[in-house]
Tab-separated table of C-alpha atoms in Angstrom:
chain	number	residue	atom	x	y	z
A	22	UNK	CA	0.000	0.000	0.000
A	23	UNK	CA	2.786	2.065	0.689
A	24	UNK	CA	4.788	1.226	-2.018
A	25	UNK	CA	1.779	2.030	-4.541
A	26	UNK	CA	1.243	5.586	-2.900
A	27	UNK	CA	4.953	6.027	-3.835
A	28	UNK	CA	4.664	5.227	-7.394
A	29	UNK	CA	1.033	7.459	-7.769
A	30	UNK	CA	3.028	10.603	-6.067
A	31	UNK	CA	6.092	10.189	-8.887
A	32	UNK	CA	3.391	9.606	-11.969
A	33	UNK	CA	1.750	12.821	-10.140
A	34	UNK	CA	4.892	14.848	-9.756
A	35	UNK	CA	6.156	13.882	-13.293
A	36	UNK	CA	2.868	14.857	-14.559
A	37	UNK	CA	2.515	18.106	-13.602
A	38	UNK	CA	6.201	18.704	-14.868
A	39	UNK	CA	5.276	18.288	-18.375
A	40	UNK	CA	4.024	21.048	-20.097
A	41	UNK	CA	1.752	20.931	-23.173
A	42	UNK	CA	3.274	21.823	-26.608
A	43	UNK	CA	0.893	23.408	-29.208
A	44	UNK	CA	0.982	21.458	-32.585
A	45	UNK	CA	3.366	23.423	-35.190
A	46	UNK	CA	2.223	23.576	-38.678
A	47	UNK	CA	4.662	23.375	-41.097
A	48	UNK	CA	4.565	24.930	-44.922
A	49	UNK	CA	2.547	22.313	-46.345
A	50	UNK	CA	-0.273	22.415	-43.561
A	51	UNK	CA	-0.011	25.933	-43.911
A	52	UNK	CA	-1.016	26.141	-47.178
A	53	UNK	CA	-3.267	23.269	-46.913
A	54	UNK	CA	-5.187	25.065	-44.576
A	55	UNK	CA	-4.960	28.492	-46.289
A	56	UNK	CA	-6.321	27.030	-49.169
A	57	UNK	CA	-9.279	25.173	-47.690
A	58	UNK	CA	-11.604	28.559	-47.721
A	59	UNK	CA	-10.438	28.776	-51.526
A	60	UNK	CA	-11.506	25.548	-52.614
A	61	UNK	CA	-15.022	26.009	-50.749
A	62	UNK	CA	-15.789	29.189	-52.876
A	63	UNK	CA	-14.474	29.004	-56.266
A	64	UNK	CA	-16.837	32.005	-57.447
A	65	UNK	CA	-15.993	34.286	-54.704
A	66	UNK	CA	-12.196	33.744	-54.928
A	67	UNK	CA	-12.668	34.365	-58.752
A	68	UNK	CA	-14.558	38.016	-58.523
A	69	UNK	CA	-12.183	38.882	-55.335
A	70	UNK	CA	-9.323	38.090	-57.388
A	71	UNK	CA	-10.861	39.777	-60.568
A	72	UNK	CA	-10.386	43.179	-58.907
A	73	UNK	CA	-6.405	42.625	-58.105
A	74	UNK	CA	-6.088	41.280	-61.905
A	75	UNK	CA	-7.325	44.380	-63.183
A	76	UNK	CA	-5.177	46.200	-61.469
A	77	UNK	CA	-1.945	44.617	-61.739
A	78	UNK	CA	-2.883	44.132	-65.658
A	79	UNK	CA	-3.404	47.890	-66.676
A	80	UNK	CA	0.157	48.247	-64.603
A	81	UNK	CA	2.065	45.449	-66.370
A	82	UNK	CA	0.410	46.587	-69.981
A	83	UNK	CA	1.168	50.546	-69.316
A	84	UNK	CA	4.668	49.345	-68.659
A	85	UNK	CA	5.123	46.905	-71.484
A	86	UNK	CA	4.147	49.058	-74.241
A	87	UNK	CA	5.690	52.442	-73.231
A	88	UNK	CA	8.932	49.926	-72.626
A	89	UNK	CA	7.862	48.719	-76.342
A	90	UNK	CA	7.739	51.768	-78.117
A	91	UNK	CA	11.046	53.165	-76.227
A	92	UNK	CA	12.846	49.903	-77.212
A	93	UNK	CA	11.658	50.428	-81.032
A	94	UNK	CA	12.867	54.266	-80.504
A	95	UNK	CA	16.277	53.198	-79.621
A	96	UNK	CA	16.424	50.231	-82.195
A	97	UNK	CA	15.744	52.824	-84.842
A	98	UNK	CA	18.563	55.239	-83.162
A	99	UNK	CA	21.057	52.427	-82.924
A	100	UNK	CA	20.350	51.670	-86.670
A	101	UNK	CA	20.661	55.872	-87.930
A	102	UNK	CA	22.977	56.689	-85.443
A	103	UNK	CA	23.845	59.419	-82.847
A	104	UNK	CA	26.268	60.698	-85.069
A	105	UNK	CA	25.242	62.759	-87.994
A	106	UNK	CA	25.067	66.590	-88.071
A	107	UNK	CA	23.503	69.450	-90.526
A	108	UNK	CA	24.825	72.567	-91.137
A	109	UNK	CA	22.561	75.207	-92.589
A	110	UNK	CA	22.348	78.932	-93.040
A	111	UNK	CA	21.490	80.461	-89.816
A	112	UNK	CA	19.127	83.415	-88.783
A	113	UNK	CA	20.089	86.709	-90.025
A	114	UNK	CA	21.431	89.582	-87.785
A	115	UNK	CA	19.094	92.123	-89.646
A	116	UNK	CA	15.678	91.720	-91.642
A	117	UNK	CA	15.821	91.397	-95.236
A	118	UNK	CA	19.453	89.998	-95.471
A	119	UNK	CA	20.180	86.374	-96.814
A	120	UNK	CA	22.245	84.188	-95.171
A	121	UNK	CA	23.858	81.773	-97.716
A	122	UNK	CA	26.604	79.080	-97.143
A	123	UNK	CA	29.606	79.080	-99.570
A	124	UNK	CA	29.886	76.595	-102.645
A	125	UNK	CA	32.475	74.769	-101.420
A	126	UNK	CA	30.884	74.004	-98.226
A	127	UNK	CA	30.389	70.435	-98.441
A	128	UNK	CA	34.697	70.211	-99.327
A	129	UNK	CA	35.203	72.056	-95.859
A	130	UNK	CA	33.509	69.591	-93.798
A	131	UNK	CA	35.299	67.093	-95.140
A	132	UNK	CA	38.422	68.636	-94.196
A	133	UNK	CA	37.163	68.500	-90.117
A	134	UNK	CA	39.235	65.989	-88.134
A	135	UNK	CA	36.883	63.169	-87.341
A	136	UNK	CA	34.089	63.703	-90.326
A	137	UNK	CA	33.993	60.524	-92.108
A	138	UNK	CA	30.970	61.455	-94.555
A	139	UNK	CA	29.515	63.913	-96.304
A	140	UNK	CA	26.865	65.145	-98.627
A	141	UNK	CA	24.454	67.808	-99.277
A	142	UNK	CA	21.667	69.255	-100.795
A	143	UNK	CA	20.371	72.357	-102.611
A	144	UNK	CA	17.018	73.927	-102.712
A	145	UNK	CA	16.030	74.878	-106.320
A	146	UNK	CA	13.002	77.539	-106.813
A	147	UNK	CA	10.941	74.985	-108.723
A	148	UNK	CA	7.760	72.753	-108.690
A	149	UNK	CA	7.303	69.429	-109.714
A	150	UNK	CA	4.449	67.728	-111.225
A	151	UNK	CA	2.925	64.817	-112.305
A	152	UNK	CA	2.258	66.134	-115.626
A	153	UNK	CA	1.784	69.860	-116.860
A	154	UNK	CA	-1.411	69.418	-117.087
A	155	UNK	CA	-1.728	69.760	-113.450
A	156	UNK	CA	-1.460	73.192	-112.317
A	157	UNK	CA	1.779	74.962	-111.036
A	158	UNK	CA	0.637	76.207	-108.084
A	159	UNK	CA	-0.749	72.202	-107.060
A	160	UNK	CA	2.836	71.529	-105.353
A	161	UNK	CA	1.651	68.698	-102.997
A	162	UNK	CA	4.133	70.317	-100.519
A	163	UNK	CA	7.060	68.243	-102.498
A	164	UNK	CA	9.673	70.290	-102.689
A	165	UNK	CA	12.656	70.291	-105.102
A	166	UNK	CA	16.197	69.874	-104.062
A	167	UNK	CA	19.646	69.510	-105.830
A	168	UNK	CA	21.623	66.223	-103.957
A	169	UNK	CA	24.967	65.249	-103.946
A	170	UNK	CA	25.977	61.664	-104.913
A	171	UNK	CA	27.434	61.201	-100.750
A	172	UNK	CA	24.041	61.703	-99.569
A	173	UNK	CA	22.514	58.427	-99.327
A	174	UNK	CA	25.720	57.230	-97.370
A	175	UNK	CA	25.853	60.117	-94.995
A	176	UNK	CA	21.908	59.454	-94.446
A	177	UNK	CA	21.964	55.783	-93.890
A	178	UNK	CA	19.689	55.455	-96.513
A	179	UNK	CA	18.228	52.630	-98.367
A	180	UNK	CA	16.915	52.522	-101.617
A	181	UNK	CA	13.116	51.112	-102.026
A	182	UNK	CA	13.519	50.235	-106.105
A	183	UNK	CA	15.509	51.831	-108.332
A	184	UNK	CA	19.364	53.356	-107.909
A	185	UNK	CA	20.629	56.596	-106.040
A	186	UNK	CA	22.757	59.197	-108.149
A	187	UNK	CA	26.239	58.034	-110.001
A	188	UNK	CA	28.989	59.939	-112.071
A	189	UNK	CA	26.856	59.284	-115.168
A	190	UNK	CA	23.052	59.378	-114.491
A	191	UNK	CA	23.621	63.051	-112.445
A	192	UNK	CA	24.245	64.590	-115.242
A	193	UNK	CA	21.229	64.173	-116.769
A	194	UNK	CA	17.425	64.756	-116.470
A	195	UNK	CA	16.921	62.082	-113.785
A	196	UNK	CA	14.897	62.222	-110.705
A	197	UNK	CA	15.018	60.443	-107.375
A	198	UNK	CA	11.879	60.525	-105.264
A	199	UNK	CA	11.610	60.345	-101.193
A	200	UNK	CA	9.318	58.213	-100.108
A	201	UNK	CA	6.382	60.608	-99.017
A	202	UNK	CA	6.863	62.230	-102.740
A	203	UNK	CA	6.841	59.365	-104.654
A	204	UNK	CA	3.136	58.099	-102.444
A	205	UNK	CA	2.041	61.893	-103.421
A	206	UNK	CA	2.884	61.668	-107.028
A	207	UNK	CA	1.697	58.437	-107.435
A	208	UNK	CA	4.620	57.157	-108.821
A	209	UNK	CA	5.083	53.244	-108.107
A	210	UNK	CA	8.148	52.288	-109.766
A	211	UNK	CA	11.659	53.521	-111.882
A	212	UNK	CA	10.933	54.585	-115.229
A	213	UNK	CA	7.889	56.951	-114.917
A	214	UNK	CA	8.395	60.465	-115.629
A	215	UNK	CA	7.071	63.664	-113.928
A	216	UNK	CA	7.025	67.307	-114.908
A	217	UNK	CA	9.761	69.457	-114.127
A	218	UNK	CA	10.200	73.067	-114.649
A	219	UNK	CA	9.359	72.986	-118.095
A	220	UNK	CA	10.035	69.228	-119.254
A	221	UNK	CA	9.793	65.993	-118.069
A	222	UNK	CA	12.347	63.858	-115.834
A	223	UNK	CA	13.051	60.288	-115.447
A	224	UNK	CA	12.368	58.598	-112.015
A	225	UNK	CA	15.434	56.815	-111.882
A	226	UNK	CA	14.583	55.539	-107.940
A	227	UNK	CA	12.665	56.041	-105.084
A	228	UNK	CA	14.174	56.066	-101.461
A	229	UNK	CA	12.850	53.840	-98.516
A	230	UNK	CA	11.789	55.920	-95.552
A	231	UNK	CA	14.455	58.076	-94.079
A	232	UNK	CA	13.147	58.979	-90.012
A	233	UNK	CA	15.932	61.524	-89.210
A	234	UNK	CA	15.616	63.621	-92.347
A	235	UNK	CA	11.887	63.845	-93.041
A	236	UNK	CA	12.419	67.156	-95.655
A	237	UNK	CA	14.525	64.811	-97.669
A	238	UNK	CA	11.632	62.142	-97.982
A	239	UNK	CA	9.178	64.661	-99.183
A	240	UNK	CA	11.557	66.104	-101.298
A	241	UNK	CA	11.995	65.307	-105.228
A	242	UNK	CA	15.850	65.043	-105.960
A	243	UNK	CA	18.065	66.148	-108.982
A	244	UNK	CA	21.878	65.603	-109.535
A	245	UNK	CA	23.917	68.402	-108.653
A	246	UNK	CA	25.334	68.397	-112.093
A	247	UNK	CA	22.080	68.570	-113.529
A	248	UNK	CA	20.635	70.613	-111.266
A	249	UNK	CA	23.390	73.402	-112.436
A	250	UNK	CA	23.028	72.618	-116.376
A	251	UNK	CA	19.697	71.969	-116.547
A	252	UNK	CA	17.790	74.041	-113.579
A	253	UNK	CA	19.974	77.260	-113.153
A	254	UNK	CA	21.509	76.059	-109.514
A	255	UNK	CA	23.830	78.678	-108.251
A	256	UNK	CA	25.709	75.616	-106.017
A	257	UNK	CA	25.104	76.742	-103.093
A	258	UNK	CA	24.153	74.335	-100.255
A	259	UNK	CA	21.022	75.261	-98.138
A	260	UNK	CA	21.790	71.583	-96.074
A	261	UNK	CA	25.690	70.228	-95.356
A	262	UNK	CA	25.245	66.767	-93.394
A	263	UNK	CA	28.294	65.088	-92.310
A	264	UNK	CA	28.998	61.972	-90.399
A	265	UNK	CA	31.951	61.569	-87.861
A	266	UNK	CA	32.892	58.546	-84.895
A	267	UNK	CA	31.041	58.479	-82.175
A	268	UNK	CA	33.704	60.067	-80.069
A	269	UNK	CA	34.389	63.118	-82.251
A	270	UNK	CA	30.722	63.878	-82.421
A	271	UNK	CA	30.966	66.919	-79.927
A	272	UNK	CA	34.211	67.807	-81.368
A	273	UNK	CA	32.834	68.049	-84.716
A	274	UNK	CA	29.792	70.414	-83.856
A	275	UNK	CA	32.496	72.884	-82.125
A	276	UNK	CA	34.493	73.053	-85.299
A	277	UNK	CA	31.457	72.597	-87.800
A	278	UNK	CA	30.271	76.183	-87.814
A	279	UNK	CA	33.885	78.254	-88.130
A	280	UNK	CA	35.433	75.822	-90.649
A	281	UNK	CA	32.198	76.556	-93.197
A	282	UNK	CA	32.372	79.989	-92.733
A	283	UNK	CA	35.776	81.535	-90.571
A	284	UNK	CA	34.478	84.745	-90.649
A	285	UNK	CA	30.912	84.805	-89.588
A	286	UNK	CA	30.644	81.254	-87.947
A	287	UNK	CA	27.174	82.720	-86.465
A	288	UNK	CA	25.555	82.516	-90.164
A	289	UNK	CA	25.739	78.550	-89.939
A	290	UNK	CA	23.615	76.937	-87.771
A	291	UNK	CA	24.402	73.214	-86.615
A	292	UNK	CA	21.814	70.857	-85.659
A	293	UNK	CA	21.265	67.187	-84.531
A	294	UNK	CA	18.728	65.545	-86.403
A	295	UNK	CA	18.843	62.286	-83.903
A	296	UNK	CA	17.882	65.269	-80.865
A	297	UNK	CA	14.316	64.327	-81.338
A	298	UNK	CA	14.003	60.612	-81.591
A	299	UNK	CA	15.919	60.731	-77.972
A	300	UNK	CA	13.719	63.203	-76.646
A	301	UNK	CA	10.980	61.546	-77.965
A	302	UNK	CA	12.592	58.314	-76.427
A	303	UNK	CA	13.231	60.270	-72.879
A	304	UNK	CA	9.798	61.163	-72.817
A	305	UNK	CA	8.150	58.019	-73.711
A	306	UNK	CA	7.163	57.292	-70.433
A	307	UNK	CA	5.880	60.407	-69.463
A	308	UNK	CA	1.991	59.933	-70.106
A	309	UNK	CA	2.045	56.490	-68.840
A	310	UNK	CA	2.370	57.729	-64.882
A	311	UNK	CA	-0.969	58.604	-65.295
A	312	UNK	CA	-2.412	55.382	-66.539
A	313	UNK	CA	-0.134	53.913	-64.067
A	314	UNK	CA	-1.818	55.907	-61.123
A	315	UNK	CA	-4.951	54.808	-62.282
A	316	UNK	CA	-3.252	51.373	-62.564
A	317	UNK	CA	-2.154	51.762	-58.677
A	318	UNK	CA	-6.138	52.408	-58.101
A	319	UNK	CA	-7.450	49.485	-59.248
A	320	UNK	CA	-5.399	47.476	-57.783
A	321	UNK	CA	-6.166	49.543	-54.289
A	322	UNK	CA	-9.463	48.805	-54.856
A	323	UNK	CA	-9.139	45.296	-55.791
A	324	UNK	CA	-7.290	44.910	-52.246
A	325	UNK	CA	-10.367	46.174	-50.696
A	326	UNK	CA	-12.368	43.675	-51.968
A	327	UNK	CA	-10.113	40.912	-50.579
A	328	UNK	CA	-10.146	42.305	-47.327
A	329	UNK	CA	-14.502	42.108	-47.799
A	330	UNK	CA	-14.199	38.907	-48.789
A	331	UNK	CA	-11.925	37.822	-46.400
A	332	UNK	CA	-14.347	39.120	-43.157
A	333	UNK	CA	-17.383	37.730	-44.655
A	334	UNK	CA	-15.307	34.524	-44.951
A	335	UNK	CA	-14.350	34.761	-41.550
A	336	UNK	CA	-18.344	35.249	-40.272
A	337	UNK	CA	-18.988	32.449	-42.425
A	338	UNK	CA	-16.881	30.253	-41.033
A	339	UNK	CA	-16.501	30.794	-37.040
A	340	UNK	CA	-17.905	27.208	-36.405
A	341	UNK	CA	-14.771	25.992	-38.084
A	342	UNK	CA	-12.465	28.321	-36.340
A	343	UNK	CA	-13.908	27.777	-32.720
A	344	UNK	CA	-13.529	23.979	-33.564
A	345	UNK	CA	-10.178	24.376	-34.429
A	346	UNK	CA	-9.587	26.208	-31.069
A	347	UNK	CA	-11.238	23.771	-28.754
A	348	UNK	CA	-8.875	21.333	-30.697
A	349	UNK	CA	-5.584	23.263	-29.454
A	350	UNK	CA	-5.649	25.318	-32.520
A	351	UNK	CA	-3.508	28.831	-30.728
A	352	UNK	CA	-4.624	32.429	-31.929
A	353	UNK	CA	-1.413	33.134	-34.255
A	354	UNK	CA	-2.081	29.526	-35.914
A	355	UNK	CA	-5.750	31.126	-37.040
A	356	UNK	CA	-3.743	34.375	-37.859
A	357	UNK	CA	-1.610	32.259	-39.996
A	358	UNK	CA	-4.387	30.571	-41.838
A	359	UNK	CA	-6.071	33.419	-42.734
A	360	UNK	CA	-3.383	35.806	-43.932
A	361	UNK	CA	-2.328	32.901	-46.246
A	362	UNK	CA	-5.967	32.726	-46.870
A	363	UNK	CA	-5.405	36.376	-48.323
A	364	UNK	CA	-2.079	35.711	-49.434
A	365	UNK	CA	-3.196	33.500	-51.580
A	366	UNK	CA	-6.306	35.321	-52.914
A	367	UNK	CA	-3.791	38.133	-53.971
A	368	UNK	CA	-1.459	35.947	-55.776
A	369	UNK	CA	-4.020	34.407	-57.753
A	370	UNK	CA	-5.482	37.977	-58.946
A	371	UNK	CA	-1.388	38.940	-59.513
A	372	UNK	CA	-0.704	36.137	-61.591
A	373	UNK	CA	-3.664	36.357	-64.069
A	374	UNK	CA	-2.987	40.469	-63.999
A	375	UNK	CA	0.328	39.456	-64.926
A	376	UNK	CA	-0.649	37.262	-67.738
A	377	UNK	CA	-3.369	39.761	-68.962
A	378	UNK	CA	-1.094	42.346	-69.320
A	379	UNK	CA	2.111	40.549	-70.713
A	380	UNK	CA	-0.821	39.749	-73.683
A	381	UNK	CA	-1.963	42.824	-73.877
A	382	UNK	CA	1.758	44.079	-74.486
A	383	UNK	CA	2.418	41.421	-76.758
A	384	UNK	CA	-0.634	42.497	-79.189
A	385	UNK	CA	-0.016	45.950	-78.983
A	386	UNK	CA	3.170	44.484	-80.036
A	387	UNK	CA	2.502	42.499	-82.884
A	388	UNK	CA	0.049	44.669	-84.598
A	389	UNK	CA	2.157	47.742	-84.629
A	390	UNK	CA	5.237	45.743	-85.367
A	391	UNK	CA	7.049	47.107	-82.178
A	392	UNK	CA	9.440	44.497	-80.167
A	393	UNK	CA	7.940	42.781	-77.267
A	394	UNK	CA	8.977	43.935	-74.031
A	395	UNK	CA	8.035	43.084	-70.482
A	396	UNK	CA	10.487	44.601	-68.262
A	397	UNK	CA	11.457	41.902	-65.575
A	398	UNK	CA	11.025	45.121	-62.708
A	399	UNK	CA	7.538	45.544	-63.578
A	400	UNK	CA	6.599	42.006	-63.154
A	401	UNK	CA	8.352	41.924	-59.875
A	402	UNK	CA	7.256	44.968	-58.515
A	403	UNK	CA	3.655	44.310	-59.637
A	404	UNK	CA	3.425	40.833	-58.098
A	405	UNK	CA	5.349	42.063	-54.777
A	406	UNK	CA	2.809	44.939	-54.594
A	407	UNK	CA	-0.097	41.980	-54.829
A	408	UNK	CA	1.461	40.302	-52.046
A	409	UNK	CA	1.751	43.363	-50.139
A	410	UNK	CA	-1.715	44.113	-50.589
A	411	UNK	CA	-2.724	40.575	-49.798
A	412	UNK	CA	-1.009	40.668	-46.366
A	413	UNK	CA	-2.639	44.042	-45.434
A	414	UNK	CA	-6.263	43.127	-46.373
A	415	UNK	CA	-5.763	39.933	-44.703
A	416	UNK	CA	-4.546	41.338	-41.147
A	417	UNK	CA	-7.291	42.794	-39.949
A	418	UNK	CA	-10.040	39.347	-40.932
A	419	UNK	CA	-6.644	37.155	-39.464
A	420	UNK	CA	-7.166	38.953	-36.339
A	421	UNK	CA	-10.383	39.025	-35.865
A	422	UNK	CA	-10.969	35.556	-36.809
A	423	UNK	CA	-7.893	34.724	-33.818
A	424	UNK	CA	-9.801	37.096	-31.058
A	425	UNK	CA	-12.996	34.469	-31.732
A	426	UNK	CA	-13.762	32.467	-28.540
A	427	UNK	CA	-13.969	28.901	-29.192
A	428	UNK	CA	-17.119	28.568	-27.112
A	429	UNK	CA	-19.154	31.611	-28.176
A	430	UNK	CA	-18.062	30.579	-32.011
A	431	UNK	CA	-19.435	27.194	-31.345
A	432	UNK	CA	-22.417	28.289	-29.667
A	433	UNK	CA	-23.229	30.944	-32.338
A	434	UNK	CA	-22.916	27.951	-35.143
């Protein structure tokens, strides 16, 4: 008898020295449990998760095709170059004085340390038609210009049919259309003849599109030896553009000016023509912060509706969670479930925003025949600021869903 009270005091005394462990949950019952609620509501988690799409969508496309156009922008730079530079007559210092640049303009560029290229053009007091039967004063804003034979290399330029100027076909009556004059004139192909001055030319070629001179592609050109024998050009330049390296560009410009004309170097005015594809391609993304702020509200919004969703979930299900606490569930194992809960809910809507707006990019893409580009920061960002938003909306139902007590939950059910 004594020897059992013993024993019962030691079971007793060990007994009372253990203490009670609440079950841990580990990263697959967390999301097991997370995604119970989920799986129970299909609809619900698809319209809560509709709202967070939306707004991670109109982010990732706003994003994509600014970053789209930009990267076409700089394709087109990288293929023209940075490094080309006009000279032309500059502003006069008093009204009704010409400013001309000499003849030999274009052979003084050349002499610059670091020019590589250069060519030129001429602008000749004439009209050209596509008969004379039209009228003279129906110009179709084509204008007529005198060209040297460097000017297509200086320009980068391609030729859509037909061949550029030579020693032997500049001499004559011969023609070479830009690309907007040509559409205006209606002339398709080499061969055709329009009406010059007071006879007809021969269309010996018509240029692709040229994006950095855009008076050149609306312009009809004539050989500068035909230009003088034929037209009555003086020679005189109205347009010098030279090409140098990349590292003498600055260089160049400094020089460009006082080696045309050493005594008045303010009667030549230099220009980039590049300057406004890169301003165009610094500004790209200028509009966009508005549709990205609008963007950033949608997806605000969307976050609201999680958090609705995730309270009426919670009021919905308090039978559950005051089962789960008489079963040794603890509070931060019901915050747990329910902020993945939200979690969860958020990176659903992220995803498909994602998705949405990658394919939005990609048509705007394809149909304007622009590069496809997602940057990797907006996807990121975007799907971080769902996750964000997720854990926010969800700590306030988490909570509240933790402060339930197990009997009152149980007795409300």
């Amino acid at each position: 008898m004594i020897r059992t009270k013993r024993v019962t005091r030691r079971v007793t005394k060990r007994v009372k020295n253990v203490r009670l462990k609440a079950a841990r949950l580990g990263p697959r019952d967390v999301l097991h449990v997370g995604s119970a609620g989920l799986r129970s509501r299909p609809v619900r988690v698809v319209l809560s998760a509709l709202g967070i799409a939306i707004g991670i969508a109109t982010m990732i496309a706003v994003v994509g095709i600014s970053s789209s156009s930009k990267a076409q922008l700089m394709r087109e730079l990288g293929e023209l170059g940075t490094n080309m530079l006009v000279a032309a007559p500059g502003e006069p210092l008093f009204s009704g004085e010409k400013v001309v640049l000499p003849r030999d303009a274009a052979g003084r560029v050349s002499r610059v340390k670091g020019v590589e290229d250069v060519g030129a053009t001429g602008d000749l007091e004439r009209t050209v038609r596509r008969s004379e039967k039209i009228p003279e004063d129906e110009t179709g804003g084509i204008s007529v210009k005198a060209a040297t034979e460097g000017l297509l290399k200086v320009l980068r330029g391609e030729m859509g049919s037909g061949t550029w100027f030579n020693a032997a076909n500049s001499r004559y009556p011969s023609i070479v259309l830009g690309h907007v004059a040509a559409e205006r004139l209606g002339i398709t192909q080499p061969g055709q003849q329009v009406w010059l001055d007071d006879r007809y030319f021969t269309v010996v070629g018509i240029l692709d599109p040229l994006p950095l001179s855009p008076d050149v592609e609306r312009s009809a050109l004539v050989g500068w030896d035909a230009a003088k024998s034929e037209l009555g050009f003086d020679g005189r330049p109205t347009s010098v553009y030279e090409r140098s390296a990349d590292a003498s560009v600055r260089e160049v410009r400094s020089l460009l000016a006082a080696s045309i004309d050493p005594e008045n170097p303010r009667n030549v005015q230099v220009t980039d023509p590049s300057s406004a594809l890169q301003a165009k391609a610094a500004t790209e993304g200028a509009f966009s912060t508005l549709l990205l702020g609008l963007g950033g509200i949608a997806l605000l919004v969307g976050g609201v509706g999680v958090a609705n969703t995730m309270i009426i979930s919670v009021l919905e299900r308090r039978y559950e969670i005051g089962l789960r606490r008489s079963m040794g569930a603890t509070k931060g194992q019901i915050r747990i479930q329910f902020v993945t809960e939200s979690l969860m809910l958020s990176g659903l809507g992220g995803l498909a925003g994602i998705a949405l707006g990658a394919a939005a990019t990609g048509a705007y893409a394809v149909s304007g025949g622009l590069p496809w580009v997602v940057p990797l920061w907006a996807v990121s960002g975007g799907f971080g600021a769902t996750l964000v938003i997720g854990t926010v909306a969800g700590l306030y139902p988490a909570v509240r869903a933790a402060r339930l007590s197990p009997t009152l939950a149980l007795h409300a059910a």
